């Protein structure tokens, strides 16, 4: 087992600001870095390694104006592993050139400079921390060098070890711990804030309903939420929970909020959706759905009815397909795996996270002067519950412990946060002015803004430029909607040139979005996948025949109008205007 030098041991500074950024490392793995150019440091003196980690953090916070040291972990030439951001907070070291580079990848830095050869102890330390993050921190199986996701020579002499596969710990990874289900909270998968919420008491719940998305298993909760909010016009994602093929569970509306998954049954029934099509649910997915059902029984103190979408009264639908329907009818057989305490809708079994994450609620309580200050740990417990009720009483709304849109509006009014950026403008409740300036620069604004933390006309114009680029109202106010859209653009956007040319890059991005083979070649198989996609997500009613004719084009145009307000005439004519609207939708992750 690897020993990790904790932040306290190297005397780390506290981060400038706690962040709740999307963090899904199971979709990638580990990106390896080196320190790069520098003046050298005493490699033979191990105490000098501690000092060097402090120097790196100081550079990142003071010169680069980042929240903290950018790497998750650092490995010195003696093979010691130092905790940077750790395993719960995404890195800022992998850059924004490649979609999802920070959201989907750990950043591990070998503390060598340009031209230095890594020691055998460093290489072993890197292997050990990769094994650790795979076992304990949900890292995916891939290992890449920084140069694989950005224009850089990093990780220098470590590159050949990445390319050869010698950094992969392979079979040295120990056996996994006993299984339990940890629910991925909304903030971690990058959910948009709900427009409105309707709380539901556990006593009102009588049933548990299984659904499927009917789309490709590569779909993300954020893509499904976009469809529900932009195309259907709902206030939020419709399901209470979602489950992917790997058995990961994502918080949708959570345990205590009314869903929008089955008309007439949304108060009484908790809706759990498998992300995929008929016959694609894996044993891991079934195990996770069963775990949610058993936990629902525990929360409601009753044995809830096992139901499927099409089996509910008034629901004429094939959902969740014949395979899941038969499994539910057969009693939802499987292993009994517990849901970890502290996960799934106000982490810790309470609260509400549809509008603001638990950590953000804790920060808000502290900002209003609650004493003693809450620990900003992202977990719901009695102290956080009491703190939120205290805040609600202070801002003049019902003190029920549930932070919904009413509490958000009252809090912003009480704090005057229709502004608040240094210099008399902007909004800083979600992201500091310096953080907004960095984000504008990261998306390629020219000329680059000075990252000085002060609000002025140039920063205001830059934020409005960014908002227009990521597809939200360009009002200069960086709120939860802008934050979610920014991360969607970085984490799932296609980064296409909006040029109206349906070339290989646009074709491949379209294919990825609709679950077809992403080979950049558009043919009947891709058209069939598009037609099925539009039937599932646009209620197009198309014949799935592989013919890219006027009916299919018109259905696509109507879908783009709903999802992105493209303003297309649904004339069935395929041309540059439709392609540009498609490219914009792909850049926003909204096809």
Coordinates of C-alpha atoms in Angstrom, one line a residue:
X1 CA 0.0 0.0 0.0
X2 CA 1.3 3.4 -1.0
X3 CA 2.1 6.0 1.7
X4 CA 0.9 9.4 0.8
X5 CA 2.4 12.5 2.5
X6 CA -0.6 14.5 3.5
X7 CA -1.0 18.2 2.9
X8 CA -0.5 19.0 6.6
X9 CA 2.9 17.3 6.5
X10 CA 4.3 19.5 3.8
X11 CA 2.5 22.6 5.3
X12 CA 0.1 23.2 2.4
X13 CA -1.8 26.5 2.2
X14 CA -5.5 26.3 2.3
X15 CA -7.2 26.6 -1.1
X16 CA -8.4 30.0 -2.1
X17 CA -11.9 28.7 -2.6
X18 CA -13.6 25.3 -2.3
X19 CA -15.1 24.3 -5.7
X20 CA -17.8 21.9 -6.8
X21 CA -16.7 21.1 -10.3
X22 CA -17.7 18.0 -12.3
X23 CA -15.3 15.1 -11.6
X24 CA -15.8 11.8 -13.4
X25 CA -12.3 10.2 -13.5
X26 CA -13.7 6.7 -14.3
X27 CA -14.2 8.0 -17.8
X28 CA -10.4 8.4 -18.3
X29 CA -7.6 7.6 -15.8
X30 CA -4.3 9.3 -15.1
X31 CA -2.3 11.9 -17.0
X32 CA 1.4 12.1 -16.1
X33 CA 3.3 15.4 -15.9
X34 CA 6.8 16.6 -15.1
X35 CA 7.8 19.8 -13.4
X36 CA 9.2 21.3 -16.6
X37 CA 11.7 24.2 -16.7
X38 CA 13.2 25.4 -13.5
X39 CA 16.3 26.3 -11.5
X40 CA 16.7 22.8 -10.0
X41 CA 16.3 21.8 -6.4
X42 CA 18.3 19.6 -4.0
X43 CA 17.5 16.1 -5.3
X44 CA 19.7 14.4 -2.8
X45 CA 18.1 16.1 0.1
X46 CA 14.7 14.7 0.7
X47 CA 13.6 17.6 2.8
X48 CA 14.1 19.8 -0.3
X49 CA 11.2 17.8 -1.9
X50 CA 8.8 19.1 0.8
X51 CA 10.0 22.6 0.1
X52 CA 9.6 22.1 -3.7
X53 CA 6.0 21.1 -3.3
X54 CA 5.3 24.2 -1.3
X55 CA 7.0 26.3 -4.1
X56 CA 4.8 24.7 -6.7
X57 CA 1.7 25.4 -4.7
X58 CA 2.8 29.0 -4.2
X59 CA 3.4 29.5 -7.9
X60 CA 0.0 28.0 -8.8
X61 CA -1.9 30.2 -6.2
X62 CA 0.0 33.4 -6.5
X63 CA 1.3 33.7 -10.0
X64 CA -1.3 31.6 -11.9
X65 CA -4.1 32.7 -9.5
X66 CA -5.5 29.1 -9.3
X67 CA -7.5 28.0 -6.3
X68 CA -4.8 25.5 -5.2
X69 CA -1.9 23.4 -6.4
X70 CA -3.1 22.0 -9.7
X71 CA -2.0 18.3 -9.4
X72 CA -3.8 15.6 -7.5
X73 CA -0.5 14.0 -6.5
X74 CA 3.2 14.6 -6.9
X75 CA 6.0 12.0 -6.8
X76 CA 9.5 13.0 -5.9
X77 CA 12.8 11.5 -7.1
X78 CA 12.9 9.4 -3.9
X79 CA 9.6 7.8 -4.7
X80 CA 7.6 9.6 -2.1
X81 CA 4.0 10.5 -3.0
X82 CA 2.7 13.9 -1.9
X83 CA -1.0 14.8 -1.7
X84 CA -1.9 17.8 -3.9
X85 CA -5.6 18.2 -4.4
X86 CA -6.1 14.5 -3.5
X87 CA -8.7 12.2 -4.9
X88 CA -11.9 14.1 -4.3
X89 CA -11.2 17.3 -6.2
X90 CA -10.4 17.4 -9.9
X91 CA -7.1 18.8 -11.2
X92 CA -6.5 22.0 -13.0
X93 CA -3.2 20.8 -14.6
X94 CA -4.4 19.0 -17.7
X95 CA -5.6 22.1 -19.6
X96 CA -8.7 22.8 -21.7
X97 CA -7.5 21.9 -25.2
X98 CA -9.1 18.5 -25.0
X99 CA -12.6 17.9 -24.0
X100 CA -12.8 16.4 -20.5
X101 CA -9.1 16.6 -19.8
X102 CA -9.6 17.8 -16.2
X103 CA -13.0 16.4 -15.6
X104 CA -12.1 12.8 -16.6
X105 CA -8.4 12.5 -15.6
X106 CA -6.2 12.6 -12.5
X107 CA -3.0 14.6 -12.8
X108 CA 0.1 13.0 -11.3
X109 CA 3.4 15.0 -11.5
X110 CA 6.9 13.5 -11.4
X111 CA 9.1 16.1 -9.9
X112 CA 11.7 16.2 -12.6
X113 CA 12.7 19.1 -14.8
X114 CA 13.5 19.2 -18.5
X115 CA 16.2 16.8 -19.5
X116 CA 16.1 14.9 -16.1
X117 CA 15.8 11.1 -16.1
X118 CA 13.3 9.7 -13.6
X119 CA 14.7 7.6 -10.9
X120 CA 13.5 4.0 -10.5
X121 CA 12.0 5.0 -7.1
X122 CA 10.0 7.8 -8.8
X123 CA 8.7 5.3 -11.5
X124 CA 7.7 2.9 -8.8
X125 CA 6.0 5.7 -6.8
X126 CA 4.0 6.7 -9.9
X127 CA 2.9 3.0 -10.4
X128 CA 1.8 2.9 -6.8
X129 CA -0.3 6.0 -6.9
X130 CA -1.9 4.9 -10.1
X131 CA -2.8 1.6 -8.4
X132 CA -4.2 3.6 -5.5
X133 CA -6.4 5.9 -7.4
X134 CA -7.7 3.0 -9.5
X135 CA -8.7 1.0 -6.4
X136 CA -9.8 3.7 -4.0
X137 CA -10.7 6.8 -6.0
X138 CA -12.5 5.5 -9.1
X139 CA -9.8 6.3 -11.7
X140 CA -10.3 4.8 -15.1
X141 CA -7.8 2.3 -16.7
X142 CA -6.0 4.7 -19.1
X143 CA -2.6 6.3 -18.6
X144 CA -1.6 9.2 -20.8
X145 CA 1.1 11.9 -20.9
X146 CA 0.2 15.6 -20.7
X147 CA 1.3 15.9 -24.4
X148 CA -1.5 13.6 -25.4
X149 CA -4.1 16.2 -24.3
X150 CA -2.3 19.5 -24.8
X151 CA 0.3 21.2 -27.0
X152 CA 3.3 20.7 -24.7
X153 CA 6.5 18.7 -24.3
X154 CA 5.4 17.5 -20.9
X155 CA 6.0 15.0 -19.3
X156 CA 9.5 15.1 -20.8
X157 CA 11.7 12.1 -20.1
X158 CA 8.6 10.4 -18.5
X159 CA 7.0 10.2 -21.9
X160 CA 8.6 7.0 -23.1
X161 CA 7.6 5.3 -19.8
X162 CA 4.0 6.3 -20.5
X163 CA 4.2 5.1 -24.1
X164 CA 5.8 1.7 -23.2
X165 CA 3.1 1.0 -20.6
X166 CA 5.7 0.5 -17.9
X167 CA 3.9 2.8 -15.5
X168 CA 0.8 0.6 -15.5
X169 CA 0.7 -1.3 -12.2
X170 CA -1.1 -4.2 -13.9
X171 CA -1.8 -7.1 -11.6
X172 CA -0.2 -5.4 -8.6
X173 CA -3.5 -3.7 -7.9
X174 CA -4.9 -5.3 -4.6
X175 CA -8.4 -6.8 -4.4
X176 CA -11.2 -4.2 -4.2
X177 CA -12.9 -3.6 -0.9
X178 CA -16.4 -5.0 -0.1
X179 CA -18.9 -3.5 -2.6
X180 CA -21.2 -0.7 -1.7
X181 CA -23.0 1.8 -3.8
X182 CA -21.9 5.4 -3.6
X183 CA -24.2 7.8 -5.3
X184 CA -22.5 10.4 -7.6
X185 CA -24.0 13.8 -6.4
X186 CA -25.3 16.3 -8.9
X187 CA -22.4 18.7 -8.5
X188 CA -20.0 15.9 -9.4
X189 CA -21.7 15.1 -12.7
X190 CA -22.2 18.8 -13.6
X191 CA -26.0 19.1 -13.2
X192 CA -27.7 22.3 -14.2
X193 CA -29.7 23.9 -11.3
X194 CA -33.3 23.0 -11.2
X195 CA -35.8 25.7 -12.1
X196 CA -38.2 24.6 -9.4
X197 CA -38.6 21.8 -7.0
X198 CA -41.4 20.1 -5.1
X199 CA -40.3 18.4 -1.9
X200 CA -41.8 15.0 -1.1
X201 CA -41.8 13.4 2.4
X202 CA -40.7 9.7 2.5
X203 CA -44.1 8.8 4.0
X204 CA -45.7 9.7 0.7
X205 CA -43.6 7.1 -1.2
X206 CA -45.3 3.8 -2.0
X207 CA -43.5 2.5 -5.1
X208 CA -40.2 2.2 -7.0
X209 CA -40.3 2.4 -10.8
X210 CA -37.6 1.2 -13.2
X211 CA -37.0 3.0 -16.5
X212 CA -34.5 2.9 -19.4
X213 CA -33.3 5.8 -21.4
X214 CA -33.7 4.0 -24.7
X215 CA -30.5 5.7 -25.9
X216 CA -26.9 4.6 -26.2
X217 CA -25.1 3.6 -22.9
X218 CA -22.6 6.4 -23.7
X219 CA -25.1 9.1 -22.8
X220 CA -24.4 11.1 -19.8
X221 CA -26.8 12.3 -17.1
X222 CA -26.0 15.8 -18.2
X223 CA -27.2 15.1 -21.8
X224 CA -30.4 13.5 -20.5
X225 CA -31.0 16.5 -18.3
X226 CA -30.5 18.8 -21.2
X227 CA -33.1 17.0 -23.2
X228 CA -35.6 17.0 -20.3
X229 CA -35.1 20.7 -19.6
X230 CA -34.6 22.1 -23.1
X231 CA -36.8 19.8 -25.3
X232 CA -39.5 18.7 -22.8
X233 CA -39.5 22.0 -20.9
X234 CA -39.3 20.3 -17.5
X235 CA -37.8 22.0 -14.5
X236 CA -35.0 19.4 -14.1
X237 CA -34.0 15.9 -15.1
X238 CA -37.0 13.7 -14.7
X239 CA -35.6 10.8 -12.8
X240 CA -34.7 10.6 -9.1
X241 CA -31.7 8.4 -9.9
X242 CA -29.8 7.1 -13.0
X243 CA -27.6 4.0 -13.3
X244 CA -25.0 3.2 -16.0
X245 CA -23.7 -0.1 -17.2
X246 CA -20.8 -0.1 -14.7
X247 CA -23.3 0.1 -11.9
X248 CA -22.6 3.8 -11.0
X249 CA -25.5 5.6 -9.6
X250 CA -26.1 9.3 -10.3
X251 CA -28.3 11.5 -8.2
X252 CA -31.1 13.0 -10.3
X253 CA -33.8 14.7 -8.2
X254 CA -32.8 12.6 -5.2
X255 CA -34.9 10.9 -2.5
X256 CA -36.9 13.9 -1.4
X257 CA -38.0 15.7 -4.6
X258 CA -40.9 14.9 -6.8
X259 CA -39.8 13.5 -10.1
X260 CA -41.2 13.8 -13.7
X261 CA -40.8 10.3 -14.8
X262 CA -44.4 8.9 -14.9
X263 CA -47.4 11.1 -15.1
X264 CA -49.7 10.5 -12.1
X265 CA -47.1 8.6 -10.1
X266 CA -44.3 11.2 -9.5
X267 CA -45.2 11.9 -5.9
X268 CA -45.7 8.3 -4.9
X269 CA -43.0 6.6 -6.9
X270 CA -39.2 7.0 -7.0
X271 CA -38.0 6.7 -10.6
X272 CA -34.6 5.0 -11.4
X273 CA -33.4 5.0 -15.0
X274 CA -30.9 2.6 -16.6
X275 CA -28.8 4.5 -19.1
X276 CA -29.1 2.3 -22.2
X277 CA -31.4 0.3 -24.4
X278 CA -33.3 -2.9 -24.0
X279 CA -31.1 -5.9 -23.2
X280 CA -28.0 -3.7 -22.3
X281 CA -28.4 -3.7 -18.5
X282 CA -25.5 -5.5 -16.9
X283 CA -25.4 -7.4 -13.6
X284 CA -23.6 -4.4 -12.1
X285 CA -26.5 -2.1 -13.2
X286 CA -29.1 -4.5 -11.9
X287 CA -27.3 -4.8 -8.6
X288 CA -27.2 -1.0 -8.3
X289 CA -30.9 -0.6 -9.1
X290 CA -31.8 -3.3 -6.5
X291 CA -29.6 -1.4 -3.9
X292 CA -31.6 1.8 -4.6
X293 CA -34.8 -0.1 -4.1
X294 CA -33.7 -1.6 -0.8
X295 CA -32.4 1.8 0.4
X296 CA -35.8 3.3 -0.5
X297 CA -37.5 0.7 1.7
X298 CA -35.2 1.7 4.5
X299 CA -35.8 5.4 4.1
X300 CA -39.6 5.0 3.9
X301 CA -39.8 2.3 6.5
X302 CA -42.0 0.2 4.3
X303 CA -41.7 -2.4 1.5
X304 CA -42.3 -0.4 -1.6
X305 CA -44.0 -1.8 -4.7
X306 CA -41.6 -3.0 -7.4
X307 CA -42.9 -1.4 -10.6
X308 CA -41.8 -0.7 -14.2
X309 CA -42.8 2.3 -16.3
X310 CA -45.1 0.6 -18.7
X311 CA -46.8 -1.3 -15.9
X312 CA -48.1 1.8 -14.1
X313 CA -51.7 2.9 -14.7
X314 CA -52.0 5.3 -17.6
X315 CA -48.5 4.6 -19.0
X316 CA -48.6 3.3 -22.6
X317 CA -44.9 2.8 -23.1
X318 CA -42.5 -0.1 -23.8
X319 CA -40.2 1.4 -21.2
X320 CA -38.0 -0.2 -19.7
X321 CA -37.9 -2.8 -22.4
X322 CA -38.6 -6.5 -22.2
X323 CA -35.4 -7.5 -20.4
X324 CA -35.8 -5.1 -17.4
X325 CA -39.5 -5.6 -17.3
X326 CA -39.0 -9.4 -16.9
X327 CA -36.4 -8.7 -14.2
X328 CA -38.8 -6.5 -12.2
X329 CA -41.7 -8.9 -12.6
X330 CA -39.4 -11.7 -11.3
X331 CA -38.8 -9.8 -8.1
X332 CA -35.6 -7.8 -9.0
X333 CA -33.4 -10.7 -7.9
X334 CA -29.7 -10.0 -7.1
X335 CA -27.2 -9.5 -4.4
X336 CA -27.9 -7.2 -1.5
X337 CA -25.4 -4.4 -1.6
X338 CA -25.7 -1.4 0.7
X339 CA -25.9 2.2 -0.4
X340 CA -23.1 4.1 1.4
X341 CA -24.2 6.5 4.1
X342 CA -23.8 10.1 3.0
X343 CA -24.9 9.7 -0.6
X344 CA -27.9 10.4 -2.7
X345 CA -29.7 13.7 -2.3
X346 CA -28.4 16.0 0.3
X347 CA -25.5 13.8 1.0
X348 CA -26.0 12.2 4.3
X349 CA -29.7 11.4 3.9
X350 CA -31.3 14.8 3.9
X351 CA -31.3 18.3 2.4
X352 CA -31.8 19.2 -1.2
X353 CA -29.1 19.7 -3.9
X354 CA -31.2 20.5 -6.9
X355 CA -30.2 24.2 -6.9
X356 CA -27.0 24.3 -4.8
X357 CA -24.6 21.5 -3.7
X358 CA -24.3 20.7 0.0
X359 CA -20.8 22.3 0.1
X360 CA -22.2 25.4 -1.5
X361 CA -25.0 25.5 1.1
X362 CA -22.4 25.1 3.9
X363 CA -20.3 28.0 2.5
X364 CA -23.4 30.2 2.3
X365 CA -24.4 29.5 5.9
X366 CA -20.9 30.5 7.0
X367 CA -20.9 33.6 4.8
X368 CA -24.0 34.8 6.7
X369 CA -22.1 34.5 10.0
X370 CA -23.3 31.2 11.4
X371 CA -21.4 30.4 14.6
X372 CA -19.7 28.0 14.9
X373 CA -18.9 27.8 11.3
X374 CA -19.8 24.7 9.5
X375 CA -17.2 22.4 8.1
X376 CA -17.4 22.6 4.3
X377 CA -17.1 18.9 3.6
X378 CA -20.1 18.3 1.2
X379 CA -21.8 15.9 3.6
X380 CA -25.2 16.5 5.1
X381 CA -25.7 16.0 8.8
X382 CA -27.5 17.5 11.8
X383 CA -25.2 20.5 11.9
X384 CA -25.6 21.4 8.3
X385 CA -29.4 20.8 8.5
X386 CA -29.6 23.2 11.5
X387 CA -27.3 25.7 9.7
X388 CA -29.5 25.8 6.6
X389 CA -32.7 26.2 8.7
X390 CA -30.9 29.1 10.5
X391 CA -30.1 30.7 7.2
X392 CA -33.6 30.3 5.9
X393 CA -35.0 31.9 9.0
X394 CA -32.5 34.7 8.6
X395 CA -33.5 35.4 4.9
X396 CA -37.2 35.1 5.5
X397 CA -38.3 31.8 4.0
X398 CA -39.8 28.6 5.4
X399 CA -37.1 26.9 7.6
X400 CA -37.5 23.4 6.3
X401 CA -33.8 22.6 5.6
X402 CA -34.5 22.2 1.8
X403 CA -32.5 24.7 -0.3
X404 CA -34.8 25.2 -3.3
X405 CA -35.3 28.1 -5.7
X406 CA -37.1 30.2 -3.1
X407 CA -34.2 29.9 -0.7
X408 CA -31.8 30.7 -3.4
X409 CA -33.7 33.9 -4.4
X410 CA -34.0 35.0 -0.8
X411 CA -30.4 34.4 -0.1
X412 CA -29.2 36.4 -3.2
X413 CA -31.5 39.2 -2.2
X414 CA -30.3 39.2 1.4
X415 CA -26.6 39.2 0.3
X416 CA -27.1 41.7 -2.6
X417 CA -25.6 39.1 -4.9
X418 CA -27.0 40.4 -8.1
X419 CA -23.6 41.8 -8.2
X420 CA -20.6 41.5 -5.9
X421 CA -17.6 41.3 -8.2
X422 CA -14.7 43.4 -7.1
X423 CA -15.0 46.7 -8.9
X424 CA -18.8 47.0 -8.7
X425 CA -20.2 44.4 -11.1
X426 CA -20.5 40.8 -12.0
X427 CA -21.5 38.0 -9.7
X428 CA -19.2 36.0 -7.4
X429 CA -21.4 33.6 -5.5
X430 CA -20.3 30.7 -7.8
X431 CA -16.9 31.7 -9.1
X432 CA -14.5 34.5 -8.1
X433 CA -13.8 37.4 -10.5
X434 CA -10.3 36.0 -11.0
X435 CA -11.8 32.5 -11.7
X436 CA -14.1 34.1 -14.3
X437 CA -11.2 35.9 -15.9
X438 CA -9.2 32.6 -16.1
X439 CA -12.2 30.8 -17.6
X440 CA -12.7 33.5 -20.3
X441 CA -9.0 33.2 -21.2
X442 CA -9.1 29.4 -21.3
X443 CA -11.8 29.5 -23.9
X444 CA -9.6 31.6 -26.2
X445 CA -10.8 35.2 -25.7
X446 CA -8.6 37.7 -27.5
X447 CA -7.0 39.8 -26.2
X448 CA -6.6 37.8 -23.0
X449 CA -8.0 39.4 -19.8
X450 CA -5.7 40.4 -17.1
X451 CA -6.3 38.0 -14.2
X452 CA -6.4 40.6 -11.4
X453 CA -9.6 39.8 -9.6
X454 CA -11.1 43.2 -10.4
X455 CA -14.3 43.7 -12.3
X456 CA -14.3 46.2 -15.2
X457 CA -15.7 46.7 -18.7
X458 CA -13.2 44.3 -20.2
X459 CA -14.1 41.5 -17.8
X460 CA -17.8 42.2 -18.2
X461 CA -17.4 41.9 -22.0
X462 CA -15.3 38.8 -21.6
X463 CA -17.9 37.0 -19.4
X464 CA -20.7 38.0 -21.8
X465 CA -18.6 36.6 -24.7
X466 CA -18.1 33.3 -22.8
X467 CA -21.8 33.1 -22.0
X468 CA -22.7 33.4 -25.6
X469 CA -20.1 30.8 -26.5
X470 CA -21.4 28.2 -24.0
X471 CA -25.1 28.9 -24.8
X472 CA -26.6 30.8 -21.9
X473 CA -28.0 34.3 -21.5
X474 CA -25.2 36.8 -22.0
X475 CA -26.0 39.1 -19.0
X476 CA -22.5 39.2 -17.5
X477 CA -23.7 37.5 -14.3
X478 CA -21.8 34.2 -13.6
X479 CA -24.4 32.2 -11.8
X480 CA -25.2 28.4 -11.5
X481 CA -26.5 28.3 -15.1
X482 CA -23.3 29.7 -16.5
X483 CA -21.1 27.5 -14.3
X484 CA -23.0 24.4 -15.5
X485 CA -22.9 25.4 -19.2
X486 CA -19.2 26.2 -18.9
X487 CA -18.4 22.8 -17.6
X488 CA -20.6 21.1 -20.1
X489 CA -18.7 22.9 -22.9
X490 CA -15.3 21.8 -21.4
X491 CA -16.4 18.3 -20.4
X492 CA -18.7 17.2 -23.2
X493 CA -18.5 19.8 -26.0
X494 CA -17.2 18.8 -29.4
X495 CA -15.0 21.9 -29.9
X496 CA -16.0 22.1 -33.6
X497 CA -15.4 25.1 -35.8
X498 CA -18.9 26.4 -36.6
X499 CA -18.3 26.6 -40.3
X500 CA -21.4 24.9 -41.8
X501 CA -19.2 22.1 -43.3
X502 CA -20.3 18.5 -42.6
X503 CA -16.8 17.2 -42.7
X504 CA -15.2 14.2 -40.9
X505 CA -14.8 16.0 -37.5
X506 CA -18.5 17.1 -37.4
X507 CA -19.6 13.6 -38.7
X508 CA -17.6 11.9 -35.9
X509 CA -18.9 14.2 -33.2
X510 CA -22.4 13.5 -34.4
X511 CA -21.8 9.8 -34.5
X512 CA -20.5 9.9 -30.9
X513 CA -23.6 11.8 -29.7
X514 CA -26.0 9.3 -31.3
X515 CA -24.2 6.2 -30.4
X516 CA -22.9 5.2 -33.8
X517 CA -19.4 4.1 -34.7
X518 CA -17.4 7.3 -34.8
X519 CA -15.4 6.8 -38.0
X520 CA -16.2 10.1 -39.6
X521 CA -18.0 8.5 -42.5
X522 CA -21.6 9.3 -42.9
X523 CA -23.7 6.5 -44.3
X524 CA -27.0 4.5 -43.9
X525 CA -25.9 3.1 -40.5
X526 CA -25.3 6.6 -39.1
X527 CA -28.5 7.8 -40.5
X528 CA -30.4 5.0 -38.9
X529 CA -28.8 5.8 -35.6
X530 CA -29.7 9.5 -36.0
X531 CA -33.3 8.5 -36.9
X532 CA -33.5 6.3 -33.8
X533 CA -32.0 9.2 -31.7
X534 CA -34.6 11.6 -33.0
X535 CA -37.4 9.1 -32.3
X536 CA -36.2 8.6 -28.7
X537 CA -35.4 12.2 -27.9
X538 CA -37.5 14.2 -30.3
X539 CA -40.6 12.1 -30.6
X540 CA -40.0 12.3 -34.4
X541 CA -41.9 9.2 -35.4
X542 CA -39.5 8.5 -38.2
X543 CA -39.1 5.3 -40.2
X544 CA -35.7 4.0 -39.3
X545 CA -34.6 3.2 -42.9
X546 CA -31.2 5.0 -43.3
X547 CA -32.5 7.5 -45.7
X548 CA -31.4 11.1 -45.0
X549 CA -34.4 12.6 -46.7
X550 CA -36.5 15.6 -46.0
X551 CA -38.5 14.0 -43.2
X552 CA -35.3 13.1 -41.3
X553 CA -33.7 16.6 -41.9
X554 CA -36.9 18.3 -40.8
X555 CA -37.1 16.3 -37.6
X556 CA -33.4 17.2 -36.9
X557 CA -34.2 20.9 -37.5
X558 CA -37.1 20.8 -35.1
X559 CA -35.0 19.0 -32.5
X560 CA -32.2 21.6 -32.8
X561 CA -34.8 24.4 -32.4
X562 CA -36.0 22.8 -29.2
X563 CA -32.6 22.1 -27.7
X564 CA -30.7 25.2 -28.6
X565 CA -33.3 27.7 -29.9
X566 CA -31.5 27.5 -33.3
X567 CA -34.3 29.4 -35.2
X568 CA -34.2 27.1 -38.2
X569 CA -37.0 26.7 -40.7
X570 CA -38.0 23.1 -40.6
X571 CA -38.0 22.8 -44.4
X572 CA -36.2 19.5 -44.7
X573 CA -33.4 21.1 -46.7
X574 CA -29.9 20.0 -45.7
X575 CA -27.5 22.9 -46.0
X576 CA -24.9 25.1 -44.2
X577 CA -27.4 26.7 -41.8
X578 CA -28.6 23.4 -40.5
X579 CA -25.0 22.1 -40.2
X580 CA -24.0 25.2 -38.3
X581 CA -26.9 24.7 -35.8
X582 CA -25.8 21.0 -35.5
X583 CA -22.2 22.1 -34.8
X584 CA -23.4 24.6 -32.1
X585 CA -25.5 21.9 -30.5
X586 CA -22.6 19.4 -30.5
X587 CA -20.3 22.1 -28.9
X588 CA -22.9 22.5 -26.1
X589 CA -23.4 18.8 -25.6
X590 CA -27.1 19.3 -26.6
X591 CA -27.8 17.0 -29.5

